[in-house]
Coordinates of C-alpha atoms in Angstrom, one line a residue:
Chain A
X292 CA 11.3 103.4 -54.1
X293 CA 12.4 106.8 -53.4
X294 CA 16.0 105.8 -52.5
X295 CA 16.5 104.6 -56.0
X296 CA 16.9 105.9 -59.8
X297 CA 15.9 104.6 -62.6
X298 CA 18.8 104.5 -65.0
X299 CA 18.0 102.6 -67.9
X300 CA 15.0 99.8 -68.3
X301 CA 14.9 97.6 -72.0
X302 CA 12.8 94.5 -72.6
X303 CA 14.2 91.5 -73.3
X304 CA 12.6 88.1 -73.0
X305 CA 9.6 89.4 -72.0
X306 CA 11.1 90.8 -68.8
X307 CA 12.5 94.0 -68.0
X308 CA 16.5 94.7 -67.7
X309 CA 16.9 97.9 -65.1
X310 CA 19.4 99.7 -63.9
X311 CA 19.3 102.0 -61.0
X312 CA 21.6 104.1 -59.2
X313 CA 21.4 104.9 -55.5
X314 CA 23.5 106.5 -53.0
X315 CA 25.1 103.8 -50.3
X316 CA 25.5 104.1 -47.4
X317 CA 28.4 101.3 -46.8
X318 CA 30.2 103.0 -50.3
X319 CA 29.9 106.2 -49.2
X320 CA 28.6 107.3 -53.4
X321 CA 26.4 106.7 -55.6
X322 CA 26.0 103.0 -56.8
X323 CA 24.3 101.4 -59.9
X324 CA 23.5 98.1 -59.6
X325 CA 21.3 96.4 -62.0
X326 CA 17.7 94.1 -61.7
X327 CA 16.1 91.7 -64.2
X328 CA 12.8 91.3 -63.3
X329 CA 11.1 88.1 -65.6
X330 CA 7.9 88.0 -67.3
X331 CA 6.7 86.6 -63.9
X332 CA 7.2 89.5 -62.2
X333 CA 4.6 91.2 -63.9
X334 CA 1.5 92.1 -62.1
X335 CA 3.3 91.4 -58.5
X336 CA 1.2 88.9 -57.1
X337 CA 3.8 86.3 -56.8
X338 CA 7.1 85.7 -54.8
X339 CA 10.0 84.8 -56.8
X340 CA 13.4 83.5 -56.2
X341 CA 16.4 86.2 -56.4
X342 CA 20.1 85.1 -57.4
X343 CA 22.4 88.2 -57.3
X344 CA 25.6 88.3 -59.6
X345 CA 29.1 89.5 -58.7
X346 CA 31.3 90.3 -61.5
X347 CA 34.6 90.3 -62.1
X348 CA 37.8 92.9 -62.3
X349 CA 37.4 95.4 -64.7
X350 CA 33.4 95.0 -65.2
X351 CA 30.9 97.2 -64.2
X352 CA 27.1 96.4 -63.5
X353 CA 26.8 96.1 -67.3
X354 CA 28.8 93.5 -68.8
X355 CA 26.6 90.6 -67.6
X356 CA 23.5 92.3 -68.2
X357 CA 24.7 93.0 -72.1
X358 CA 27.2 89.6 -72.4
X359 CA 26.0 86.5 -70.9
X360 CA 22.6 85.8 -71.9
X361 CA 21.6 85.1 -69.1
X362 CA 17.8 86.5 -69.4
X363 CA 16.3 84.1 -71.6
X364 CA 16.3 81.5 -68.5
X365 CA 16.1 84.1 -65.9
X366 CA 12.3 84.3 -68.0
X367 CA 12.3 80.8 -67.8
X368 CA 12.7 79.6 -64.6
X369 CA 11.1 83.0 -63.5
X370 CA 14.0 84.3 -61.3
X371 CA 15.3 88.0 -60.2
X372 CA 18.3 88.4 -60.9
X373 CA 20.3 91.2 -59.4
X374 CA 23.8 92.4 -60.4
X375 CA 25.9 95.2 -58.2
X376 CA 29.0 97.0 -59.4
X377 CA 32.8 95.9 -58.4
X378 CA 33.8 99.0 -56.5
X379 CA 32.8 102.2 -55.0
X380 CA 32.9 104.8 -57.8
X381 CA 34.3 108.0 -57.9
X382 CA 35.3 108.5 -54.7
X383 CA 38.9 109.4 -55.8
X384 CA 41.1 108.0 -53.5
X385 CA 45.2 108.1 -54.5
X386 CA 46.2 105.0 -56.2
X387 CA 42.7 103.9 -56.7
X388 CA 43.4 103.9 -60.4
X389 CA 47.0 102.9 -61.2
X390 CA 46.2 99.4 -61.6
X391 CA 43.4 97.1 -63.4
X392 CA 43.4 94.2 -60.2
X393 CA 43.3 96.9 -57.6
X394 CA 41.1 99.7 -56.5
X395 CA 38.4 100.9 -59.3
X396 CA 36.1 97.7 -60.6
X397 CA 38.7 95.8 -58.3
X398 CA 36.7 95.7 -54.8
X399 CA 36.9 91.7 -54.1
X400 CA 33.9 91.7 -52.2
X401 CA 36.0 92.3 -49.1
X402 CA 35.7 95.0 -45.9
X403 CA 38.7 96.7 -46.0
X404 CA 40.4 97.3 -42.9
X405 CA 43.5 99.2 -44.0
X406 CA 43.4 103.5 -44.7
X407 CA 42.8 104.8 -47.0
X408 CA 40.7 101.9 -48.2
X409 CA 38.1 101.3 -45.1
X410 CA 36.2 104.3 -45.5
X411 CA 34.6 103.0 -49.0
X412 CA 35.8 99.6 -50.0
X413 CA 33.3 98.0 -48.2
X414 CA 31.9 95.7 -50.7
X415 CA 31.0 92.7 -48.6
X416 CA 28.4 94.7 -46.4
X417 CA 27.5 96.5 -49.4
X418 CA 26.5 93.6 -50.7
X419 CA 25.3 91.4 -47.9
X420 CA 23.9 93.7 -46.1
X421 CA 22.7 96.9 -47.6
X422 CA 21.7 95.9 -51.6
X423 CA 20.1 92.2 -50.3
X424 CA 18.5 94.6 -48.0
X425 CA 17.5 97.2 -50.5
X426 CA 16.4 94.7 -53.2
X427 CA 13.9 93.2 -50.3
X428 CA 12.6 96.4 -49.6
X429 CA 12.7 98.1 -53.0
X430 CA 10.9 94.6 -54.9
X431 CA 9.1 93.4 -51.5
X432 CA 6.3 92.4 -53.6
X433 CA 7.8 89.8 -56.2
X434 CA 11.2 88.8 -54.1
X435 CA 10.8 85.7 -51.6
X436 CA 13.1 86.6 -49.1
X437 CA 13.5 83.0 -48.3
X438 CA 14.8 82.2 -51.8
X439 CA 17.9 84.1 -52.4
X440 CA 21.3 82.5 -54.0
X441 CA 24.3 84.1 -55.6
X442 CA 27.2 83.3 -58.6
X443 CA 29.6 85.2 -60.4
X444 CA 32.7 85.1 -62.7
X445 CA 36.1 85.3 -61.1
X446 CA 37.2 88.1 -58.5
X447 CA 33.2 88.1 -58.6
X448 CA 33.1 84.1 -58.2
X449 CA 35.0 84.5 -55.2
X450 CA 32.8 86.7 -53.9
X451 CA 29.7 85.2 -54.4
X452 CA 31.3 81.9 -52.4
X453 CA 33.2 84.0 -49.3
X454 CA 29.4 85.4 -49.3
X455 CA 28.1 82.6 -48.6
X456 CA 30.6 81.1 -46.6
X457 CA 31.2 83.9 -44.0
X458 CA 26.7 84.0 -44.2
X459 CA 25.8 80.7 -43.1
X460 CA 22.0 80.2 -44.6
X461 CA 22.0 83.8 -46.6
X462 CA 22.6 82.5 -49.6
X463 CA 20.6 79.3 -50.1
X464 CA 22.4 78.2 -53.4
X465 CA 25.8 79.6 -54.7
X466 CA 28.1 78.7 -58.3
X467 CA 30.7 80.3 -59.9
X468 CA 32.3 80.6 -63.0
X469 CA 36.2 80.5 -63.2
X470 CA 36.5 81.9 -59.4
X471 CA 39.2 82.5 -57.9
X472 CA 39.2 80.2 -54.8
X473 CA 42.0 80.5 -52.7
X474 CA 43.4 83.9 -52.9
X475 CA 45.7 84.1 -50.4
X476 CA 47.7 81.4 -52.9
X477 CA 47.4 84.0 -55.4
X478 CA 49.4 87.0 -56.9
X479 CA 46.3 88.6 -57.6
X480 CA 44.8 87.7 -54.1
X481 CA 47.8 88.4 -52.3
X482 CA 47.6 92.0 -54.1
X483 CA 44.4 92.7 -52.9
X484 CA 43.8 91.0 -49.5
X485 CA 47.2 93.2 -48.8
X486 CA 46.4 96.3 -50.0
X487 CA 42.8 96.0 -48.2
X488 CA 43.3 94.3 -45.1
X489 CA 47.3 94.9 -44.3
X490 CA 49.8 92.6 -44.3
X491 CA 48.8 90.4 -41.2
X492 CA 48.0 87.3 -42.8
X493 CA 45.7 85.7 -40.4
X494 CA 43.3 88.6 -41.8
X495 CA 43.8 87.4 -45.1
X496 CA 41.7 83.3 -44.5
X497 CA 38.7 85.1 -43.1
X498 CA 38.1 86.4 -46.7
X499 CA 39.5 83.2 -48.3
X500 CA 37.5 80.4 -49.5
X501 CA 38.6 77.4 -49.7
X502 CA 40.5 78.3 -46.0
X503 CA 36.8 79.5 -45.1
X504 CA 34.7 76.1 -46.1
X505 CA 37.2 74.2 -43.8
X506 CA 35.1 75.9 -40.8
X507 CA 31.9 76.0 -42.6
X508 CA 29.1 74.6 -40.6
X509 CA 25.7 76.4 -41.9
X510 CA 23.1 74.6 -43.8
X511 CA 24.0 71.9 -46.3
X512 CA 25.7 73.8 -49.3
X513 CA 26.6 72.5 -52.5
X514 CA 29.1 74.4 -54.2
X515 CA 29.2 74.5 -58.0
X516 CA 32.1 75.7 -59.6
X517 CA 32.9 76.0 -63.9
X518 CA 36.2 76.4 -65.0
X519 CA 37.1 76.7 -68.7
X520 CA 40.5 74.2 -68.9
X521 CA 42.5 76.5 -71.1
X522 CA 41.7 80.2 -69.3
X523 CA 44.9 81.5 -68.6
X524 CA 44.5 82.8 -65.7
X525 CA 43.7 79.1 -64.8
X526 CA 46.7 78.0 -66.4
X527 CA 48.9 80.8 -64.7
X528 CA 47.6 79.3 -60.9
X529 CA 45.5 82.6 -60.0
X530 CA 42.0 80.5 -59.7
X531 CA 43.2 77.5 -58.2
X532 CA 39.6 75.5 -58.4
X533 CA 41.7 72.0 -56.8
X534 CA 42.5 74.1 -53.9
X535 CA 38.9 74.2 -53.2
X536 CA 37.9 70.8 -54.3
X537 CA 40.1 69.1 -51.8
X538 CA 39.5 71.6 -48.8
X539 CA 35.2 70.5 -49.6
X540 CA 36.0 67.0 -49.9
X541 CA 38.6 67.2 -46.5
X542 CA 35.1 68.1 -44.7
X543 CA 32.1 66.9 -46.7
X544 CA 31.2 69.6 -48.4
X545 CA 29.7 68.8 -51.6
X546 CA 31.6 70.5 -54.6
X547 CA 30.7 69.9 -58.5
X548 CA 33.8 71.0 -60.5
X549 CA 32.9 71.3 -64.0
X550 CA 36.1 71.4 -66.4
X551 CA 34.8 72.8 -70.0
X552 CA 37.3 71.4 -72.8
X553 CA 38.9 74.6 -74.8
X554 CA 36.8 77.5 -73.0
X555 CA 38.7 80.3 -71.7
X556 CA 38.5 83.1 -69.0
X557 CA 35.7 85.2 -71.4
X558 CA 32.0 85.6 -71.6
X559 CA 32.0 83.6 -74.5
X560 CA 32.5 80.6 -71.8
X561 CA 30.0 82.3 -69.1
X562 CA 27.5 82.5 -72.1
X563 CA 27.8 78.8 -72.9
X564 CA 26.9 77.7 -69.5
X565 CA 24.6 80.0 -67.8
X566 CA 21.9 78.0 -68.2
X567 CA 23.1 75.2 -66.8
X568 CA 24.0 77.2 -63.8
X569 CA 20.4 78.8 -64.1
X570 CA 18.7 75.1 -63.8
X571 CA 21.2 74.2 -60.7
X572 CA 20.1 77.8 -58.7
X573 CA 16.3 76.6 -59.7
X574 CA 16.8 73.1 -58.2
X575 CA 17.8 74.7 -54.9
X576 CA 15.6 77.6 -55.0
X577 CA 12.7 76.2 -56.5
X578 CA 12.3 72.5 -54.7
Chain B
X283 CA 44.1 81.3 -96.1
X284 CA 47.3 83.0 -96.4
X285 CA 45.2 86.5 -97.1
X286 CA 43.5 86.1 -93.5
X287 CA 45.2 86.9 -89.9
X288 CA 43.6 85.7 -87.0
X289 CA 42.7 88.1 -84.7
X290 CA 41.2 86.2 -81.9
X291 CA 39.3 82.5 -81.4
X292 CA 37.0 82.1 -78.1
X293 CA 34.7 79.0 -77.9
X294 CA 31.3 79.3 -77.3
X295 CA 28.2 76.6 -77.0
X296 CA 31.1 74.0 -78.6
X297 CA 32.2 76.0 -81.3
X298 CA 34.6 78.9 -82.2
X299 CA 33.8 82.9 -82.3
X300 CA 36.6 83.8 -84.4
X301 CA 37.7 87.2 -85.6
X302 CA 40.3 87.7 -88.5
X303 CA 41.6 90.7 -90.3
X304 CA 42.6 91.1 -94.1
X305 CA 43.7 93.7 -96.9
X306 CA 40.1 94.5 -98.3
X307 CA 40.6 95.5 -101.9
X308 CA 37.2 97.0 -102.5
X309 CA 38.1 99.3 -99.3
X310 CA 41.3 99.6 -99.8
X311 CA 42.0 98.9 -96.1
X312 CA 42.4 97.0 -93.5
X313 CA 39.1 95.3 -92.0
X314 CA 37.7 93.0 -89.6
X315 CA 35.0 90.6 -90.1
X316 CA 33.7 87.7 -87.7
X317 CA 33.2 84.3 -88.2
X318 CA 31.3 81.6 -86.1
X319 CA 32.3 78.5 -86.8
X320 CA 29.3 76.0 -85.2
X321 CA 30.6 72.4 -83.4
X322 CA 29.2 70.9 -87.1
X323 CA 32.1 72.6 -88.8
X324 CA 34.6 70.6 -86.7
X325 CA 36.3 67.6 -88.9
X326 CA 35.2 69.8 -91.7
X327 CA 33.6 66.6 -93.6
X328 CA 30.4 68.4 -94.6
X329 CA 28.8 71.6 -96.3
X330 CA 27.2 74.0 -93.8
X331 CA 24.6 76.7 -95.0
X332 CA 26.2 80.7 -93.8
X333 CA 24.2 83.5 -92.7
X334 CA 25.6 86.9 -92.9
X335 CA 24.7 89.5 -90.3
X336 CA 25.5 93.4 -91.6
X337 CA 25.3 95.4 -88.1
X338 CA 23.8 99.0 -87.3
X339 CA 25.2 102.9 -87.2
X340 CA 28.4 102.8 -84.9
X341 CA 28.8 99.2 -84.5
X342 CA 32.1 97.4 -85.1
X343 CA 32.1 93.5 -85.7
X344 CA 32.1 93.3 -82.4
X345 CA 28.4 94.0 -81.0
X346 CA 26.4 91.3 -82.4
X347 CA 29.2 88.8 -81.1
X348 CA 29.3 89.7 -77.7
X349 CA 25.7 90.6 -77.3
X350 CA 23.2 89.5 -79.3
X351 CA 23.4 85.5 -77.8
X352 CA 23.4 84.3 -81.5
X353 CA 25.9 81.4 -81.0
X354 CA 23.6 79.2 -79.3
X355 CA 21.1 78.6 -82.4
X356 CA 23.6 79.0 -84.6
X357 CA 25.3 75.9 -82.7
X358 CA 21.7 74.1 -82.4
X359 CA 21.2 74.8 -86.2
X360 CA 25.0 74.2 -87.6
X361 CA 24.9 77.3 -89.2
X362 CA 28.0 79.4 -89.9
X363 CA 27.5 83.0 -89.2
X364 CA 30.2 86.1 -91.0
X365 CA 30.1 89.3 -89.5
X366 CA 31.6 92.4 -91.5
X367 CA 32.7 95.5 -89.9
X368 CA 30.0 98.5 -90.7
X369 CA 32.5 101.1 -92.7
X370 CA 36.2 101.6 -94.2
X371 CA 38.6 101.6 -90.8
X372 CA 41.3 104.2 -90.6
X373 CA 41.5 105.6 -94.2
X374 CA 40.9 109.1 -93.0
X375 CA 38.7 110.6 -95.5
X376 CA 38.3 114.6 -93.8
X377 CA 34.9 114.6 -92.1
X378 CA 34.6 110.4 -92.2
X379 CA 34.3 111.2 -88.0
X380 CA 32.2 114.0 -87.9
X381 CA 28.8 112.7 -87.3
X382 CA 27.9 108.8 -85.8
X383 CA 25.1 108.6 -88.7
X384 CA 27.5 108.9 -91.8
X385 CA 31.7 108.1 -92.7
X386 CA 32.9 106.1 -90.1
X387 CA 30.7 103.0 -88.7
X388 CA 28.2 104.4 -90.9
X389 CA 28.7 103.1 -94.6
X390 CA 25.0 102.4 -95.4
X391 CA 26.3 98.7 -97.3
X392 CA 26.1 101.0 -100.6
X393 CA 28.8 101.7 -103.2
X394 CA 29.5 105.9 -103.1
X395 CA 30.2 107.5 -106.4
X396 CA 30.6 110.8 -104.7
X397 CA 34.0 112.0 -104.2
X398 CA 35.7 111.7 -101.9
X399 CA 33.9 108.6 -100.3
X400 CA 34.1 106.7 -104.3
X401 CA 37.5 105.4 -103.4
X402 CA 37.0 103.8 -100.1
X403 CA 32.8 103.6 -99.1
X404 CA 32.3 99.9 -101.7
X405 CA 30.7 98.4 -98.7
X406 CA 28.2 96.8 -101.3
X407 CA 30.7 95.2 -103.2
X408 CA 33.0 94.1 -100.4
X409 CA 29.8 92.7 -98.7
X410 CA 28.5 90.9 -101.8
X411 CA 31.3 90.2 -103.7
X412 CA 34.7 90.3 -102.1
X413 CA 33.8 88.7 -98.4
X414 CA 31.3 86.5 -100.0
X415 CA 33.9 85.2 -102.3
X416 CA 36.9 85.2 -99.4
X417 CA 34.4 83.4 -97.3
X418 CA 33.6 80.5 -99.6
X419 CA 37.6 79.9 -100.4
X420 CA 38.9 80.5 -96.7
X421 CA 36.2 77.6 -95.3
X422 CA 35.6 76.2 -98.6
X423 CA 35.7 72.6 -96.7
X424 CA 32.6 73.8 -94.3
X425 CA 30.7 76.0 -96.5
X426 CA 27.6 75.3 -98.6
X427 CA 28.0 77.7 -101.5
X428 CA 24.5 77.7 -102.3
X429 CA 23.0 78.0 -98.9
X430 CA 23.9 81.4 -98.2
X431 CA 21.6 84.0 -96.5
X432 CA 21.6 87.2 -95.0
X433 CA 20.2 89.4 -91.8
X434 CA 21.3 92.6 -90.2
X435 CA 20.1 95.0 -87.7
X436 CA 19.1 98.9 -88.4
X437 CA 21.4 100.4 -91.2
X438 CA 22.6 97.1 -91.3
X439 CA 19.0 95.3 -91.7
X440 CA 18.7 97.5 -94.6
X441 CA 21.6 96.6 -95.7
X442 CA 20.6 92.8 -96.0
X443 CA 17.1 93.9 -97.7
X444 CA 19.2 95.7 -100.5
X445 CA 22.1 92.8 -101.2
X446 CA 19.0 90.7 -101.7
X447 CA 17.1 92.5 -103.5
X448 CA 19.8 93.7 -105.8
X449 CA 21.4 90.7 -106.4
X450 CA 18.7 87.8 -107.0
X451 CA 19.6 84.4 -105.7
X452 CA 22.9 85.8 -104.0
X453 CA 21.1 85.2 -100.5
X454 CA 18.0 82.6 -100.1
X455 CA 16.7 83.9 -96.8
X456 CA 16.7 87.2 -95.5
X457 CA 15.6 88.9 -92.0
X458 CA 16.3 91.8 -90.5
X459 CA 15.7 93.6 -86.9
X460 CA 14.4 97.2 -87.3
X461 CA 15.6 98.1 -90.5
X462 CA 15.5 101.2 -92.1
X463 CA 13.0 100.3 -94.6
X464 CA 12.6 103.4 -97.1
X465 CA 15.8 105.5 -96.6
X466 CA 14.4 107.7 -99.2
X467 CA 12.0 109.4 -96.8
X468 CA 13.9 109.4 -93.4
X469 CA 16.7 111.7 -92.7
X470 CA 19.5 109.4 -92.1
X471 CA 18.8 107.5 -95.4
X472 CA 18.7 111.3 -97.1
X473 CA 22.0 112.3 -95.5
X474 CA 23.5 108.8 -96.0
X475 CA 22.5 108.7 -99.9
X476 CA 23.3 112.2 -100.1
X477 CA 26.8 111.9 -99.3
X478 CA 27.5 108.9 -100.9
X479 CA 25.6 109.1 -104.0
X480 CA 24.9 112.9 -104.5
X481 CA 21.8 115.3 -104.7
X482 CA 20.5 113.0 -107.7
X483 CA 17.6 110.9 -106.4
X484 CA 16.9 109.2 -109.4
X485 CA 20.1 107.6 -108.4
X486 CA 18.7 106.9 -104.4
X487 CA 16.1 104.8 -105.3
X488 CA 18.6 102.0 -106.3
X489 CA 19.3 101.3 -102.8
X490 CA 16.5 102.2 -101.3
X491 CA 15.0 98.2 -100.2
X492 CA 10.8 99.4 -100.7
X493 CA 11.9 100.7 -104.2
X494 CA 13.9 98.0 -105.0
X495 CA 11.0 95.5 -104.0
X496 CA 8.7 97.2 -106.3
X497 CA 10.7 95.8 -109.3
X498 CA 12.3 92.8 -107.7
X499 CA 12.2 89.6 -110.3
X500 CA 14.3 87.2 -109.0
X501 CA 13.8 83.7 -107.1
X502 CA 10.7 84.0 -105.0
X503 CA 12.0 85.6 -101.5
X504 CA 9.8 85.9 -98.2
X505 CA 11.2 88.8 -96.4
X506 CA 11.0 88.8 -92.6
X507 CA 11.4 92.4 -90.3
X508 CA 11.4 92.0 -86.5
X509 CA 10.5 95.7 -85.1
X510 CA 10.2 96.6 -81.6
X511 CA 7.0 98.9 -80.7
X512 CA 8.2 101.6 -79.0
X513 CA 11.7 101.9 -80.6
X514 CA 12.3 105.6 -80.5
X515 CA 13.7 105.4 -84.2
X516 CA 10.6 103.5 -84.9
X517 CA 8.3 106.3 -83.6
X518 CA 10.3 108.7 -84.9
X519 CA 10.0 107.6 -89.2
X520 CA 13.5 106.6 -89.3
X521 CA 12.4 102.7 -89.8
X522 CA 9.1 103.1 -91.9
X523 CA 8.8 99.3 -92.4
X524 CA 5.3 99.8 -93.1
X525 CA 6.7 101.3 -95.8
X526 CA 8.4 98.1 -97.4
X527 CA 5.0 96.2 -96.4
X528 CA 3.2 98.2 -98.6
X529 CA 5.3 97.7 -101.6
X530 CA 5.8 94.3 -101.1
X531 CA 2.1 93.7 -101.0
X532 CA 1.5 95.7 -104.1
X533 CA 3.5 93.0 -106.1
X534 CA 2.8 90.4 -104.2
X535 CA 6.5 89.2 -102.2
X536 CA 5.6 87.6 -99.3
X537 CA 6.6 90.1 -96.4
X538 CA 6.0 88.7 -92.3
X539 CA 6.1 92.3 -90.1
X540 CA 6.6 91.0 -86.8
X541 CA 5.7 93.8 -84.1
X542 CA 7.2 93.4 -81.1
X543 CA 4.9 95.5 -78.3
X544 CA 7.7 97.2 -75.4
X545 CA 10.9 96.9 -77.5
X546 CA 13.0 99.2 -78.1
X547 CA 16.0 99.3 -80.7
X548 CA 18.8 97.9 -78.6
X549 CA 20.6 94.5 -78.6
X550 CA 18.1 93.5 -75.9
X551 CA 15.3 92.8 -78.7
X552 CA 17.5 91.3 -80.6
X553 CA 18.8 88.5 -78.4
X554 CA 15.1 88.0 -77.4
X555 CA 14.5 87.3 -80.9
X556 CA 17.3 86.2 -82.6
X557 CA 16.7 82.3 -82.0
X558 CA 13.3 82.8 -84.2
X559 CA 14.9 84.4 -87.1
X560 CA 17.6 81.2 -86.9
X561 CA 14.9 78.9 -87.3
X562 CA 13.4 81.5 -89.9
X563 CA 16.8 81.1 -91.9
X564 CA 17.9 77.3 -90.7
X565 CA 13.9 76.8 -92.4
X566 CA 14.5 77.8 -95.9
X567 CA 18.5 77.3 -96.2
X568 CA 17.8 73.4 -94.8
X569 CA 15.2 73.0 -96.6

């Protein structure tokens, strides 16, 4: 693994919680990303399922890793898990830091089109293309390439489904908690599909989800999406999770929208349902 | 609970992470402290048992909340869990921010009688009397006055050995995650003890939890340490828990030294291992 650094590795549910760094190619800087590798990882001689997680504004590589819990049934169901950052980093373009929702830890997951931005905020082939790439190569003896999904939590929840829409069959199962899922209805969406793509609109649906499922047409998908019902952001019409319901159900694509009673936009509610989200990924990945 | 603001309330595995502030009289500041209040508490119609959890050297009440993963046993068990902050906040005692190991986020849970710390650094008796007291009034509908017990993590598992051991039948279970163990031989303990208590050792060995152990009379107490093999502070005879073994066996308290082979001392051993010392506590306080 020469292309890669090892940043930091701690045990925890018998598995191991990395973190490397490694310079990108699509970023154009040094990345860290992290890797849980489960107790079934150890000794290499079997193929396990991957699900990579795309978090939200503000985070970095390390707030699910040290937040959500998510290990303990990583270990149990025996799954990878791997979790990139939200931006390129330090690459110091002007404005990159004036604002939390754009720029730094504000990437969207999007290929930006727009200078000064399409050099490095490239997030979407970063991620579907050159870490799913990486982690094949870099783990190629305990990932099954065949068995790859994706989640994540808001900007990042968005991202893991416009993955998975604009990659028909990539991704073999996707959910998200509190996503947003139909930017281009959103101020935060509007923000940043402007600021990386330019104000042509008809740019903006090919990076938007609920416009993207209406064309969907890869394998059978079922989309699970959790929403805590008094998140404000949820409450303030940034997420818009009905949006995305009725688009699905306008073309048969199944959509589970669970509405959690009191949670709000935190970890606190990722942490209360990640295992539920763990067992769904395992269905699909596992059956 | 007119002495209590509420600083914030996020739900988590059905019930409420809650974090209030108050004028601490024993510190003679303001202070933070956590409380979790379990989905059992909700109605309010019957007596739940509380664990306390005293946190490690530079921690706030903030780390074990967001990353130790606690909320789910306490939730299965119906166990209310306080949190206190780890030192005085913000009464600017010159050199309180000079080192990470002692003044600030580094009050050793002892009562100083050194000037200038005397005044302030009563983390013993805001611990064990004042937040144990407030606790009882503030949820006195929810909380089980004589099912009370204690953990804590590094200074802060320490921390729970000595309000124990010092005050018989305050706490019925205790547990700790590498705790320093015989602060009397390692340097932090020296410097801590040092600057709180002064160069007179005769007066170190009162908080010191394998002297204390060594006359301990109260109700009979089984003592349970979590330790992570290759913890660097471990290696380095910071910990010593073989230590507190030792003296335990010599007069006979039961003592369980759980060795945990490839952990280290983060929060990543002790969310792998929290749920055990739940149903350690849940054990004797349900009883």
């Amino acid at each position: 693994m020469e292309q890669l650094s090892l940043v930091s590795s701690n045990k925890i549910f018998g598995g191991y919680q990395k973190v490397y760094s490694h310079q990108s190619s699509e970023l154009k800087c040094k990345m860290n990303f992290s890797v849980y590798l489960p107790p079934q990882a150890e000794g290499g001689d079997v193929k396990l399922p991957v699900v990579f997680y795309l978090s939200g504004l503000t985070c970095s590589e390390q707030n699910f890793i040290t937040k959500s819990g998510f290990q303990r049934y990583a270990a149990d169901h025996g799954i990878i898990v791997v979790g990139p950052d939200t931006s390129p980093r330090g690459v110091k373009i002007p404005g990159d830091d004036d604002s939390w929702d754009f720029g730094v830890a504000a990437g969207f997951y999007v290929d930006a089109t727009k200078e000064p931005w399409s050099t490095n905020y490239r997030m979407a082939s970063y991620v579907n293309k050159e870490l799913y790439e990486l982690v094949q190569q870099a783990f190629n003896n305990v990932v099954d390439p065949d068995r790859i999904g994706i989640m994540g939590h808001s900007m990042g929840g968005h991202g893991a489904l416009i993955s998975t829409l604009r990659n028909p069959g990539l991704y073999k199962s996707v959910s998200a908690f509190a996503p947003i899922c139909n930017p281009i209805q959103g101020p935060w969406g509007a923000k940043a599909l402007g600021g990386y793509l330019g104000d042509d609109k008809s740019k903006w649906v090919e990076w938007d989800a609920t416009e993207l499922v209406k064309k969907y047409d890869g394998p059978p998908l079922t989309l699970l999406i959790d929403q805590g019902s008094i998140d404000q952001f949820y409450v303030d019409k940034q997420l818009l999770p009905e949006n995305l319901v009725e688009a699905c159900r306008s073309v048969g694509v199944p959509v589970i929208l669970k509405l959690r009673e009191g949670y709000d936009h935190s970890y606190y509610h990722i942490a209360s349902y990640i295992g539920e989200h763990f067992d769904f990924h395992a269905k699909i990945l596992k059956a």
